[in-house]
Amino acid sequence: MAGKFYGVGVGPGDPELLTIKAKKILEQVPWIAIPVSGETKESLAWAIVADLLEGHGEILKIHLPMSYNSELLEKSWHEASEVIGGKLAAGTDVAFITLGDPTLYSTFIYLYQKLKNQGYPAEIVPGVPSFCAAAARAGISLAENQETLVIVPSVYHNEDLKEILNHFDNVVLMKAGSNFPLTRNFLEEEGLLDRAVLVSRCGLPDEMVEFDLTKIAEDQVGYLTTMIIKKNGVHKNGLFCWRWSR
Amino acid sequence: MAGKFYGVGVGPGDPELLTIKAKKILEQVPWIAIPVSGETKESLAWAIVADLLEGHGEILKIHLPMSYNSELLEKSWHEASEVIGGKLAAGTDVAFITLGDPTLYSTFIYLYQKLKNQGYPAEIVPGVPSFCAAAARAGISLAENQETLVIVPSVYHNEDLKEILNHFDNVVLMKAGSNFPLTRNFLEEEGLLDRAVLVSRCGLPDEMVEFDLTKIAEDQVGYLTTMIIKKNGVHKNGLFCWRWSR
């Protein structure tokens, strides 16, 4: 009988934010597939679970380049599906770990589709997304009552952001590090500088939560950076509150 | 010393989708506050963790009416903060449980603000949102690569939805049950009927995952219903795939 392919979300950074189910599966499977973006790069997802899983399954490194070259990506996914498919065909389960949740901006879904198309049993185990953890650490809501929420990936233009903020209440900017200076300028121009919070390396020892964006130096914001913009947010008594609930 | 107030997300329905941290806190605190919307209504959040927590902390029922009357709501939150504040002042920790994640459409945030304003230590423990679990069960991504994702609460109009789908790639409709027939008509008119999936009572024994919306009877969709619309989604070989990854 073929093994089962699991896509397991390991959450945003704090190992305690793994789900009970994720922990159980990772402790059981003989193979844990970890995505690495280059020969020398460490997997962040692996760093989260390394201590927890000491002595459990064997590691299967999956090389997935950070690229928008679809030919190169297709080749990588094909190779990865061959390697993982080999283990599944041999009857052993494989769990592929992803940062946060597997259904949000993870290349996992391509592997899932390929392997499912080949007839292997597969299951996605959801995880806590980074933006939920970022909001929790900042002590704010992402959306409440009848509000809308827009999740925007790393690549966006300030014109798009302006349009989004015209129509929606709350915006999460994923991987906000690379665009940070531009976004800050934009928020200043729009008079929204006090409606945002930046959370960097959420749940990790060097976490930063900063409501005053003018205090942030460019080199403080790396890959694991989330910005939350709340159009209806206001600061009051040192707390970030909402208009209708004051 | 005052007790600590925890807001704990218990995830979408499956008790195994609690985080390790949530489980630990709920097993430790002397008081577990559970939201109930009326005297006779059971708390869904409580149903999720009841078995897990047998023999642990005592229950503190918090009556929060399902209402948009802000005066009534303010009164309820005030009363709830008094009750919980009393326990905290006495030096005992209190954990308030919420379905899914505490920062997404939960009235918890008002209690959090009130109690934090009163000087009590407070912490939010994020959870797996229902829409991540719904996508996982449906075997689809919520967003990938450079795609956007919009989360829309229960109250919306089809004109808004049309506008959203003109500009964004993926849409999650929370509590999609009440509007279901209207939404289905709209999707049919727009030629998007095959771009959606409906997930009801995700992770519970009577879960339903249905890609063919024409098969769903109105009385099958209750309170815990999520619809995911993927503008770029296509069906292929019985799988829900995406254009650029075929």
XYZ file of C-alpha atoms in Angstrom:
492
model
C 0.000 0.000 0.000
C 1.248 3.454 -0.903
C 2.343 5.864 1.816
C 0.432 9.064 2.564
C 1.640 12.549 1.705
C 1.033 15.167 4.392
C 1.411 18.926 4.047
C 1.910 20.177 7.564
C 1.751 23.842 8.577
C 4.205 24.446 11.420
C 2.910 27.919 12.257
C 4.608 31.313 12.333
C 7.726 30.740 14.460
C 7.013 29.743 18.066
C 7.280 25.908 18.240
C 4.355 25.913 20.706
C 2.100 27.248 17.944
C 2.221 23.900 16.148
C -1.109 22.112 16.333
C -1.486 18.887 18.289
C -2.183 17.143 14.980
C 0.930 18.548 13.282
C 3.120 17.415 16.174
C 1.583 13.949 16.171
C 2.093 13.468 12.411
C 5.662 14.783 12.453
C 6.517 12.401 15.285
C 5.049 9.429 13.388
C 6.185 9.764 9.775
C 9.447 8.116 8.690
C 10.276 11.011 6.315
C 10.038 14.734 6.928
C 10.467 16.730 3.717
C 11.829 20.218 4.272
C 11.920 22.951 1.646
C 15.297 24.639 1.184
C 15.834 27.458 -1.267
C 19.502 26.697 -1.934
C 22.272 24.283 -0.957
C 23.487 26.374 1.962
C 20.219 27.881 3.153
C 18.632 26.616 6.312
C 14.920 25.911 6.290
C 13.000 28.234 8.610
C 10.198 25.703 8.880
C 12.720 23.119 10.014
C 14.287 25.472 12.561
C 10.844 25.791 14.196
C 10.359 22.066 14.717
C 13.975 20.838 15.044
C 14.036 20.628 18.862
C 10.564 19.163 19.054
C 11.375 16.348 16.647
C 14.832 15.322 17.748
C 15.167 11.591 17.251
C 12.099 11.266 15.035
C 11.830 10.749 11.234
C 14.598 11.203 8.694
C 15.053 14.438 6.762
C 14.414 14.707 3.037
C 15.746 18.018 1.728
C 13.650 19.424 -1.106
C 15.362 22.070 -3.185
C 12.903 24.710 -4.300
C 14.552 27.842 -5.694
C 13.085 31.267 -4.841
C 12.310 32.279 -8.393
C 9.510 33.466 -10.651
C 10.959 31.503 -13.602
C 8.096 29.084 -14.222
C 10.253 26.640 -16.211
C 12.792 26.405 -13.417
C 10.016 26.060 -10.826
C 8.209 23.388 -12.804
C 11.482 21.422 -13.060
C 12.028 21.702 -9.273
C 8.501 20.573 -8.435
C 8.810 17.687 -10.862
C 12.074 16.544 -9.268
C 10.617 16.964 -5.779
C 7.522 14.960 -6.684
C 9.767 12.189 -8.065
C 11.764 11.997 -4.832
C 8.708 12.130 -2.554
C 6.704 9.864 -4.868
C 9.482 7.294 -4.569
C 9.103 7.171 -0.802
C 5.305 6.994 -1.047
C 5.486 4.197 -3.632
C 7.707 2.290 -1.196
C 4.860 2.497 1.328
C 6.321 5.104 3.678
C 4.501 8.292 4.700
C 6.100 11.673 3.984
C 5.282 14.971 5.729
C 6.259 18.170 3.924
C 6.534 21.064 6.378
C 5.622 24.649 5.528
C 5.907 27.895 7.488
C 2.535 29.160 8.705
C -0.314 27.493 6.833
C 0.194 25.255 3.760
C -2.624 26.896 1.761
C -1.233 30.433 2.046
C 1.581 31.355 -0.354
C 3.310 28.004 -0.149
C 4.756 26.088 -3.076
C 3.588 22.970 -1.265
C 0.283 23.067 -3.160
C 1.997 22.205 -6.466
C 3.577 19.107 -4.980
C 0.235 18.208 -3.444
C -1.497 18.463 -6.824
C 1.190 16.477 -8.621
C 1.199 13.653 -6.080
C -2.577 13.585 -5.766
C -2.832 13.428 -9.567
C -0.539 10.404 -9.427
C -3.044 8.751 -7.106
C -1.266 9.021 -3.765
C -3.386 9.667 -0.672
C -2.685 13.182 0.577
C -3.822 15.409 3.428
C -3.262 19.057 4.299
C -2.874 19.888 7.999
C -3.626 23.599 8.485
C -1.447 25.832 10.637
C -1.556 29.242 12.292
C -0.789 31.872 9.602
C 1.879 34.474 10.337
C -0.625 37.340 10.156
C -2.783 35.867 12.942
C 0.273 35.550 15.162
C 1.397 39.079 14.243
C -1.999 40.535 15.195
C -1.935 38.568 18.456
C 1.513 39.885 19.379
C 0.435 43.439 18.517
C -2.749 42.997 20.579
C -5.067 44.047 17.768
C -7.815 42.430 15.735
C -7.377 41.666 12.047
C -11.061 42.293 11.356
C -14.213 42.574 13.393
C -17.949 42.818 12.962
C -18.690 43.697 9.296
C -15.148 44.657 8.351
C -13.243 43.257 5.394
C -9.655 42.056 5.319
C -7.308 41.937 2.338
C -4.142 39.834 2.273
C -1.560 41.183 -0.158
C 1.627 39.262 -1.034
C 5.070 40.781 -1.174
C 4.757 42.286 -4.643
C 2.420 45.266 -4.856
C 2.386 48.897 -5.891
C 1.407 51.823 -3.748
C -1.293 52.760 -6.281
C -2.861 49.352 -5.702
C -2.553 49.815 -1.967
C -4.288 53.196 -2.201
C -7.149 51.639 -4.134
C -7.396 48.780 -1.642
C -7.486 51.162 1.317
C -10.242 53.156 -0.385
C -12.511 50.125 -0.348
C -11.400 47.844 2.489
C -10.986 48.163 6.250
C -7.910 46.110 7.030
C -4.883 45.115 5.002
C -2.151 42.591 5.729
C 1.068 43.034 3.773
C 2.951 39.749 3.700
C 6.755 39.888 3.498
C 6.549 43.648 3.976
C 10.300 43.964 4.475
C 11.453 44.584 0.925
C 8.946 47.348 0.219
C 9.056 48.886 3.693
C 10.518 52.366 2.961
C 8.113 52.903 0.055
C 5.139 51.713 2.082
C 6.071 53.980 4.980
C 6.302 56.993 2.642
C 2.943 56.103 1.159
C 1.277 55.793 4.577
C 2.739 59.148 5.597
C 1.427 60.832 2.455
C -2.005 59.319 3.026
C -2.084 60.328 6.689
C -2.247 56.679 7.738
C 1.124 56.410 9.481
C -0.571 55.829 12.856
C -2.891 53.144 11.497
C -0.254 50.486 10.996
C 1.907 48.088 12.954
C 4.955 46.177 11.795
C 5.801 42.762 13.214
C 9.126 41.200 12.368
C 10.302 37.648 13.198
C 7.077 37.008 15.099
C 7.438 34.548 17.972
C 11.215 34.222 17.537
C 13.695 35.426 20.177
C 14.511 38.624 18.212
C 10.871 39.534 17.495
C 10.009 43.215 16.906
C 6.527 44.743 17.251
C 6.510 48.439 16.361
C 3.568 50.826 16.046
C 5.774 53.828 15.351
C 7.004 53.159 11.837
C 9.284 56.226 11.903
C 11.430 54.432 14.502
C 12.246 51.512 12.231
C 15.544 51.353 10.363
C 15.546 49.699 6.954
C 17.997 47.016 8.029
C 15.668 45.979 10.874
C 13.084 44.543 8.513
C 13.984 41.227 6.937
C 12.194 38.375 5.218
C 9.808 37.498 8.066
C 8.017 40.838 8.249
C 4.284 41.467 8.309
C 2.554 44.842 8.264
C -1.042 45.259 9.363
C -2.884 48.422 8.335
C -6.176 49.176 10.068
C -7.971 52.051 8.365
C -10.349 52.478 11.305
C -7.660 52.139 13.946
C -6.778 54.894 16.378
C -4.249 55.185 19.159
C -5.648 55.953 22.589
C -3.951 55.734 25.980
C -1.113 53.810 24.414
C -3.496 51.201 23.002
C -4.463 50.652 19.406
C -8.271 50.788 19.410
C -11.130 51.067 16.938
C -13.457 53.905 16.271
C -16.775 52.333 16.965
C -15.639 50.530 20.078
C -14.067 53.447 21.954
C -0.446 39.989 41.991
C -3.205 40.171 39.388
C -4.038 37.146 37.248
C -3.421 37.087 33.516
C -6.121 37.250 30.871
C -5.642 34.908 27.913
C -7.575 34.944 24.660
C -7.154 31.459 23.251
C -8.095 30.445 19.716
C -9.308 26.834 19.734
C -9.263 26.436 15.955
C -11.994 25.565 13.471
C -13.590 22.401 14.901
C -11.229 19.423 15.122
C -9.870 19.296 18.710
C -6.491 18.204 17.297
C -6.174 21.573 15.566
C -5.637 23.305 18.906
C -2.064 24.515 19.261
C 0.267 23.012 21.842
C 0.281 26.387 23.593
C -3.510 26.665 23.683
C -3.818 23.184 25.196
C -1.162 23.952 27.805
C -2.816 27.213 28.894
C -6.305 25.713 29.027
C -5.004 22.874 31.204
C -3.324 25.322 33.585
C -5.784 28.171 34.168
C -8.277 27.937 37.038
C -11.014 29.671 34.992
C -12.050 29.065 31.409
C -14.405 31.739 30.124
C -16.726 30.549 27.380
C -18.878 32.805 25.216
C -22.553 31.823 24.983
C -25.030 33.774 22.895
C -28.047 32.947 25.034
C -29.050 31.046 28.171
C -29.792 27.817 26.338
C -27.180 27.968 23.596
C -24.175 25.751 23.796
C -20.798 27.248 23.072
C -19.225 25.803 19.937
C -15.776 26.761 21.162
C -16.444 24.815 24.348
C -17.713 21.768 22.451
C -14.346 21.628 20.662
C -12.265 21.479 23.835
C -14.680 19.816 26.293
C -13.230 16.289 26.055
C -9.662 17.543 26.048
C -10.121 19.552 29.231
C -12.189 17.213 31.336
C -11.209 17.693 34.976
C -9.335 20.960 34.387
C -10.358 24.561 35.223
C -13.819 25.769 36.151
C -16.206 27.239 33.592
C -17.179 30.898 33.550
C -20.097 31.432 31.155
C -19.969 34.793 29.415
C -23.247 35.931 27.888
C -22.634 37.802 24.668
C -25.768 38.313 22.587
C -25.608 37.959 18.794
C -26.680 41.486 18.003
C -25.646 44.624 16.137
C -27.198 46.848 18.833
C -24.066 48.630 20.049
C -25.654 49.710 23.353
C -26.651 46.146 24.190
C -23.216 44.878 23.132
C -21.379 47.522 25.153
C -23.448 46.549 28.210
C -22.607 42.850 27.713
C -18.887 43.508 27.311
C -18.925 45.740 30.360
C -20.597 43.033 32.461
C -18.241 40.386 31.099
C -15.191 42.523 31.895
C -16.478 43.013 35.445
C -16.867 39.275 35.991
C -13.508 38.388 34.444
C -11.791 41.408 36.046
C -13.000 40.126 39.442
C -11.205 36.820 38.932
C -8.043 38.554 37.686
C -8.061 40.957 40.634
C -8.256 37.945 42.931
C -5.002 36.730 41.368
C -6.373 33.905 39.232
C -5.717 33.548 35.498
C -8.648 33.435 33.084
C -8.621 32.028 29.539
C -11.373 33.154 27.194
C -11.826 30.680 24.340
C -12.793 31.669 20.815
C -13.564 29.643 17.691
C -10.785 29.801 15.103
C -8.442 32.710 15.786
C -9.154 35.425 18.405
C -8.194 38.303 16.072
C -10.641 37.346 13.323
C -14.271 38.397 13.828
C -14.340 37.669 17.535
C -15.888 39.873 20.194
C -12.999 38.788 22.394
C -10.982 41.837 21.291
C -13.330 44.235 23.151
C -12.875 42.346 26.399
C -9.136 42.304 25.778
C -9.065 46.072 25.293
C -11.190 46.755 28.359
C -9.144 44.532 30.643
C -5.828 45.735 29.233
C -6.998 49.342 29.755
C -7.669 48.416 33.373
C -4.037 47.345 33.676
C -4.376 43.566 33.676
C -1.690 41.539 31.888
C -3.189 39.975 28.798
C -2.048 37.725 25.968
C -3.596 36.542 22.731
C -2.860 32.964 21.666
C -3.516 32.668 17.924
C -5.401 29.742 16.413
C -6.039 28.120 13.048
C -8.725 30.175 11.237
C -11.719 28.348 9.782
C -10.815 29.384 6.228
C -7.368 27.736 6.418
C -8.976 24.504 7.597
C -11.649 24.764 4.892
C -9.021 25.167 2.157
C -7.068 22.239 3.596
C -10.126 19.964 3.571
C -10.951 21.043 0.014
C -7.338 20.425 -1.046
C -6.879 23.875 -2.551
C -4.695 26.892 -1.850
C -6.160 30.142 -0.533
C -3.575 32.205 -2.414
C -0.266 31.574 -4.122
C 2.590 33.426 -5.703
C 1.486 37.049 -6.359
C -2.218 36.480 -5.768
C -4.385 38.512 -3.392
C -6.952 37.184 -0.928
C -9.986 39.012 0.429
C -11.825 37.906 3.563
C -15.442 39.071 3.595
C -17.689 38.677 6.658
C -21.248 37.388 6.603
C -22.908 40.626 5.533
C -22.178 41.571 1.939
C -23.976 42.376 -1.277
C -23.484 40.730 -4.617
C -22.557 44.103 -6.149
C -19.677 44.297 -3.677
C -18.703 40.748 -4.476
C -18.681 41.521 -8.202
C -16.423 44.499 -7.603
C -14.121 42.411 -5.379
C -13.869 39.645 -7.978
C -12.994 42.218 -10.637
C -9.887 43.199 -8.714
C -8.842 40.247 -6.556
C -7.883 36.644 -7.163
C -9.356 34.770 -4.214
C -12.268 35.469 -1.899
C -13.282 33.826 1.365
C -16.884 34.349 2.400
C -17.210 33.813 6.141
C -20.532 32.491 7.475
C -21.646 31.976 3.892
C -24.718 30.005 4.952
C -27.278 32.775 5.247
C -26.534 34.307 1.849
C -25.917 31.024 0.055
C -28.788 30.967 -2.500
C -28.087 34.569 -3.530
C -24.357 33.923 -3.809
C -24.932 30.812 -5.902
C -27.201 32.750 -8.291
C -24.601 35.459 -8.554
C -21.800 32.999 -9.318
C -23.958 31.345 -11.967
C -24.713 34.682 -13.647
C -21.033 35.580 -13.600
C -19.984 32.210 -14.995
C -18.012 31.450 -11.838
C -20.051 28.542 -10.527
C -17.138 26.125 -11.056
C -14.647 28.408 -9.311
C -15.980 27.931 -5.803
C -16.103 25.382 -3.022
C -18.339 25.320 0.015
C -17.174 23.814 3.300
C -19.662 23.347 6.092
C -18.933 22.280 9.699
C -15.263 21.822 8.835
C -13.511 19.142 10.891
C -16.714 18.064 12.663
C -18.269 14.610 12.184
C -20.954 15.969 9.789
C -18.535 18.014 7.663
C -19.476 18.748 4.042
C -17.033 19.731 1.266
C -18.806 20.406 -2.029
C -17.399 21.768 -5.293
C -20.701 21.413 -7.138
C -22.797 24.183 -5.623
C -25.879 23.100 -7.583
C -26.001 19.936 -5.460
C -26.381 21.812 -2.181
C -29.794 22.239 -0.560
C -30.437 25.441 1.378
C -31.025 23.605 4.638
C -27.596 21.957 4.363
C -25.736 25.195 4.985
C -25.805 26.428 8.565
C -23.821 28.829 10.705
C -20.400 27.207 10.264
C -20.146 27.575 6.508
C -17.239 28.983 4.516
C -17.145 29.557 0.769
C -13.886 29.961 -1.107
C -13.981 31.504 -4.585
C -10.860 31.188 -6.738
C -11.134 33.355 -9.834
C -8.204 31.570 -11.485
C -9.318 28.098 -10.494
C -10.202 25.422 -12.998
C -11.381 21.847 -12.666
C -9.220 19.239 -14.305
C -9.278 15.468 -13.889
C -11.509 15.870 -10.861
C -9.007 18.198 -9.181
C -9.343 21.909 -8.602
C -6.196 23.388 -10.172
C -4.853 26.752 -11.215
C -4.253 28.207 -14.595
C -0.595 28.964 -14.447
C 0.351 25.693 -12.777
C -1.393 23.249 -15.106
